[in-house]
Amino acid sequence: GAGVSQSPSNKVTEKGKDVELRCDPISGHTALYWYRQRLGQGLEFLIYFQGNSAPDKSGLPSDRFSAERTGESVSTLTIQRTQQEDSAVYLCASSLGVRSDLSYNEQFFGPGTRLTVL
Amino acid sequence: KQEVTQIPAALSVPEGENLVLNCSFTDSAIYNLQWFRQDPGKGLTSLLLIQSSQREQTSGRLNASLDKSSGRSTLYIAASQPGDSATYLCAASYSGAGSYQLTFGKGTKLSVIP
C-alpha cells in the first residue's frame, strides 16, 4: 500500500509569512508524528496525535507552531510569521498505534518537506 | 535529558566488507530502539525495531543488537554493497509518558566504495 506522503516537497517563503505543511499517513495508522530536522542536527520531536486523544504538543518550539489532524487522516502543520531559524526539513511519520505490541510502535516516515525561509 | 549519540559521524569501507555502526543512549529506561536509513532527498526508511525486552533483531544482511546495561546498540551490516551507502540513524523511545517520542542521534554517513 501507499506510504506516508507529504506536500509540498519543497517550500521557499519570505520571513514573516505563514506556511502550511501537509501529511497523509498510511491508511489505518492511528498515530501520527511530526519531527523537524535542521541542518547538521538530529531529528527533533514536535507533536504527536493518537486517535481522538488530545495531542502531545510538548515538542513545539514556540506558539507560532500549531498542528491539526482530521480524525485519523490528514494532518497539517502551520508555522506563522516564519523566521529564518525555522528553515529545516519537516518530517511526518505514522504508526499503527502505541502499545506493548512491538509492531504497533514502528514509525514509518514520509519524504519530508524542505522549508527555506529567506 | 535523554541523548542518543552515534560515532563515527562518517565511515567509508570497501565493498564486501562487514561493518558495525554504533549507537549509545543515556537512559537505561529505554522502551524501543529503532534503526533507520536516510537517503538524500528522501525520508527515513525503517530498518529494524528492537523492544527493550529483546537483545537483537535480524533482517537479511542486517543485525541490530541492544544492550540496556551498557546503553549501547549496534547495527551490523554483512557483505556491504554500494547500495548500502546512506546515512544511518538510531532512535530511542523511553518508558513512561511520551514513550512514543523518538530521540534521534545525528547519524553515521556510510559510503561503500565499489
Short mmCIF file of C-alpha atoms in Angstrom, two decimals:
data_model
loop_
_atom_site.label_atom_id
_atom_site.label_comp_id
_atom_site.label_asym_id
_atom_site.label_seq_id
_atom_site.Cartn_x
_atom_site.Cartn_y
_atom_site.Cartn_z
CA GLY A 1 0.00 0.00 0.00
CA ALA A 2 0.96 3.65 -0.19
CA GLY A 3 3.40 5.04 2.34
CA VAL A 4 3.29 8.33 4.19
CA SER A 5 3.07 11.25 1.80
CA GLN A 6 3.88 14.90 2.41
CA SER A 7 3.34 18.07 0.45
CA PRO A 8 4.84 20.24 -0.75
CA SER A 9 8.23 18.58 -1.12
CA ASN A 10 9.91 21.99 -1.11
CA LYS A 11 8.72 25.35 0.14
CA VAL A 12 10.55 28.65 -0.07
CA THR A 13 8.99 31.54 1.77
CA GLU A 14 9.84 35.01 2.98
CA LYS A 15 10.40 35.81 6.61
CA GLY A 16 7.15 36.74 8.30
CA LYS A 17 4.88 34.70 6.03
CA ASP A 18 2.72 31.80 7.22
CA VAL A 19 3.20 28.30 5.80
CA GLU A 20 1.15 25.12 5.88
CA LEU A 21 2.65 21.67 5.52
CA ARG A 22 0.53 18.61 4.86
CA CYS A 23 0.89 14.96 5.81
CA ASP A 24 -1.13 11.93 4.68
CA PRO A 25 -0.41 8.96 6.94
CA ILE A 26 -0.59 5.32 6.00
CA SER A 27 -4.21 4.21 5.90
CA GLY A 28 -5.24 2.57 9.16
CA HIS A 29 -2.47 4.17 11.22
CA THR A 30 -3.97 5.87 14.24
CA ALA A 31 -0.78 7.55 15.45
CA LEU A 32 0.84 10.47 13.61
CA TYR A 33 4.03 12.35 14.46
CA TRP A 34 5.78 15.48 13.24
CA TYR A 35 9.56 15.92 13.51
CA ARG A 36 11.96 18.61 12.40
CA GLN A 37 15.50 18.13 11.09
CA ARG A 38 17.65 21.23 10.97
CA LEU A 39 20.91 21.21 9.05
CA GLY A 40 23.56 19.26 10.92
CA GLN A 41 21.17 18.35 13.72
CA GLY A 42 19.29 15.24 14.71
CA LEU A 43 15.56 14.97 14.26
CA GLU A 44 13.52 16.77 16.91
CA PHE A 45 10.07 15.63 18.00
CA LEU A 46 7.38 18.29 17.53
CA ILE A 47 3.90 16.86 18.07
CA TYR A 48 2.02 13.56 18.33
CA PHE A 49 -1.59 12.63 17.55
CA GLN A 50 -3.22 9.38 18.68
CA GLY A 51 -6.81 8.76 17.62
CA ASN A 52 -9.20 11.15 19.31
CA SER A 53 -6.92 11.81 22.29
CA ALA A 54 -5.57 15.27 22.98
CA PRO A 55 -2.32 15.72 21.02
CA ASP A 56 1.04 15.90 22.74
CA LYS A 57 2.36 19.31 21.75
CA SER A 58 5.32 19.29 24.10
CA GLY A 59 7.90 19.46 21.31
CA LEU A 60 6.55 22.54 19.54
CA PRO A 61 9.30 25.18 19.77
CA SER A 62 7.05 28.24 20.02
CA ASP A 63 3.43 29.37 19.84
CA ARG A 64 3.97 30.19 16.17
CA PHE A 65 3.77 26.45 15.53
CA SER A 66 0.46 24.58 15.51
CA ALA A 67 -0.87 21.38 14.04
CA GLU A 68 -4.23 19.80 13.41
CA ARG A 69 -5.40 16.39 12.42
CA THR A 70 -8.78 15.44 10.99
CA GLY A 71 -9.84 12.19 12.62
CA GLU A 72 -7.28 9.56 11.77
CA SER A 73 -6.28 11.02 8.42
CA VAL A 74 -4.59 14.12 7.12
CA SER A 75 -2.58 16.43 9.34
CA THR A 76 -1.40 19.97 8.71
CA LEU A 77 1.47 21.71 10.45
CA THR A 78 1.21 25.51 10.38
CA ILE A 79 4.04 27.90 11.07
CA GLN A 80 3.02 31.51 11.49
CA ARG A 81 5.29 34.50 10.97
CA THR A 82 8.15 32.30 9.80
CA GLN A 83 11.70 33.04 10.91
CA GLN A 84 14.98 32.02 9.31
CA GLU A 85 15.64 29.56 12.13
CA ASP A 86 12.50 27.67 11.04
CA SER A 87 14.37 26.54 7.93
CA ALA A 88 14.55 22.75 8.14
CA VAL A 89 13.18 19.52 6.76
CA TYR A 90 9.83 18.72 8.38
CA LEU A 91 9.14 15.01 8.55
CA CYS A 92 5.88 13.27 9.27
CA ALA A 93 5.58 9.69 10.48
CA SER A 94 2.75 7.33 11.33
CA SER A 95 2.37 4.06 13.19
CA LEU A 96 -0.45 1.60 13.78
CA GLY A 97 -0.72 2.89 17.31
CA VAL A 98 1.16 2.81 20.55
CA ARG A 99 1.03 -0.17 22.83
CA SER A 100 3.15 -3.02 24.08
CA ASP A 101 2.83 -4.94 20.84
CA LEU A 102 6.07 -4.21 19.06
CA SER A 103 4.58 -3.94 15.60
CA TYR A 104 2.31 -1.12 16.66
CA ASN A 105 5.14 1.15 17.65
CA GLU A 106 7.18 1.07 14.46
CA GLN A 107 7.16 4.53 12.89
CA PHE A 108 7.12 4.96 9.12
CA PHE A 109 8.29 8.25 7.70
CA GLY A 110 7.31 10.36 4.74
CA PRO A 111 9.83 12.03 2.39
CA GLY A 112 9.66 15.33 4.22
CA THR A 113 9.07 18.97 3.28
CA ARG A 114 12.16 21.11 2.93
CA LEU A 115 11.30 24.60 4.19
CA THR A 116 13.57 27.52 3.39
CA VAL A 117 12.83 30.89 4.97
CA LEU A 118 14.60 33.77 3.24
CA LYS B 1 17.99 14.86 29.35
CA GLN B 2 17.92 11.79 27.14
CA GLU B 3 20.57 11.78 24.44
CA VAL B 4 21.47 9.45 21.62
CA THR B 5 24.99 9.53 20.21
CA GLN B 6 26.35 7.95 17.06
CA ILE B 7 30.03 7.60 16.39
CA PRO B 8 31.64 7.94 13.90
CA ALA B 9 29.81 10.66 12.02
CA ALA B 10 31.09 9.21 8.73
CA LEU B 11 32.51 5.88 7.64
CA SER B 12 33.95 4.69 4.34
CA VAL B 13 34.50 0.99 3.59
CA PRO B 14 35.31 -1.10 0.52
CA GLU B 15 32.55 -3.19 -0.99
CA GLY B 16 32.14 -6.63 0.55
CA GLU B 17 33.38 -5.66 3.99
CA ASN B 18 31.37 -6.38 7.12
CA LEU B 19 30.84 -3.34 9.31
CA VAL B 20 29.35 -2.19 12.60
CA LEU B 21 27.62 1.10 13.32
CA ASN B 22 27.44 2.23 16.92
CA CYS B 23 24.73 3.97 18.90
CA SER B 24 24.78 4.91 22.58
CA PHE B 25 21.96 6.25 24.74
CA THR B 26 21.99 7.86 28.16
CA ASP B 27 18.91 6.41 29.85
CA SER B 28 18.52 2.69 30.58
CA ALA B 29 14.71 3.10 30.81
CA ILE B 30 14.56 2.55 27.08
CA TYR B 31 11.29 1.36 25.54
CA ASN B 32 12.20 0.78 21.89
CA LEU B 33 15.22 1.34 19.73
CA GLN B 34 14.79 1.80 16.00
CA TRP B 35 17.37 1.94 13.21
CA PHE B 36 16.67 3.89 10.03
CA ARG B 37 18.47 4.73 6.84
CA GLN B 38 18.11 8.12 5.20
CA ASP B 39 18.90 8.68 1.55
CA PRO B 40 19.50 12.21 0.20
CA GLY B 41 16.24 13.96 -0.60
CA LYS B 42 14.19 11.11 0.81
CA GLY B 43 12.57 10.32 4.10
CA LEU B 44 13.64 7.72 6.61
CA THR B 45 13.32 4.03 5.91
CA SER B 46 12.78 1.84 8.96
CA LEU B 47 15.31 -0.99 9.09
CA LEU B 48 14.90 -2.72 12.44
CA LEU B 49 12.99 -2.14 15.67
CA ILE B 50 14.12 -3.71 18.95
CA GLN B 51 11.92 -3.70 22.01
CA SER B 52 13.61 -3.26 25.39
CA SER B 53 12.98 -6.90 26.32
CA GLN B 54 14.83 -8.11 23.23
CA ARG B 55 18.57 -8.36 22.62
CA GLU B 56 18.66 -8.40 18.85
CA GLN B 57 16.72 -8.33 15.61
CA THR B 58 17.76 -9.56 12.18
CA SER B 59 16.63 -8.71 8.68
CA GLY B 60 18.59 -10.06 5.75
CA ARG B 61 22.16 -8.77 5.94
CA LEU B 62 21.32 -6.55 8.89
CA ASN B 63 21.52 -7.41 12.57
CA ALA B 64 20.79 -4.95 15.34
CA SER B 65 21.65 -5.60 18.98
CA LEU B 66 20.58 -3.86 22.17
CA ASP B 67 22.43 -3.82 25.50
CA LYS B 68 20.50 -1.77 28.01
CA SER B 69 23.02 -2.16 30.80
CA SER B 70 25.79 -0.54 28.78
CA GLY B 71 23.48 1.86 26.95
CA ARG B 72 24.54 0.65 23.53
CA SER B 73 23.10 -0.62 20.30
CA THR B 74 24.96 -1.78 17.22
CA LEU B 75 23.87 -2.27 13.63
CA TYR B 76 25.87 -4.95 11.85
CA ILE B 77 25.87 -4.94 8.06
CA ALA B 78 27.26 -8.05 6.37
CA ALA B 79 28.89 -8.08 2.95
CA SER B 80 28.36 -4.36 2.33
CA GLN B 81 27.25 -3.16 -1.11
CA PRO B 82 27.40 0.28 -2.79
CA GLY B 83 23.61 0.44 -2.42
CA ASP B 84 24.07 0.45 1.34
CA SER B 85 25.57 3.95 1.09
CA ALA B 86 23.29 6.23 3.12
CA THR B 87 23.05 7.92 6.49
CA TYR B 88 22.07 5.52 9.26
CA LEU B 89 20.08 6.91 12.17
CA CYS B 90 19.49 5.39 15.56
CA ALA B 91 16.46 6.49 17.58
CA ALA B 92 15.28 5.57 21.07
CA SER B 93 11.99 5.90 22.86
CA TYR B 94 11.73 5.79 26.62
CA SER B 95 9.28 4.28 29.09
CA GLY B 96 6.60 6.40 30.68
CA ALA B 97 4.75 9.36 29.34
CA GLY B 98 5.87 10.16 25.85
CA SER B 99 7.08 6.63 25.14
CA TYR B 100 6.17 7.25 21.51
CA GLN B 101 8.63 10.13 21.15
CA LEU B 102 11.79 9.12 19.33
CA THR B 103 15.06 10.73 20.36
CA PHE B 104 17.44 10.60 17.40
CA GLY B 105 21.18 10.53 17.04
CA LYS B 106 22.78 12.68 14.35
CA GLY B 107 23.57 9.65 12.23
CA THR B 108 26.53 7.90 10.64
CA LYS B 109 27.08 8.60 6.96
CA LEU B 110 28.20 5.36 5.33
CA SER B 111 29.97 5.21 1.98
CA VAL B 112 30.60 1.80 0.43
CA ILE B 113 33.27 2.06 -2.25
CA PRO B 114 32.94 -0.28 -5.26
#
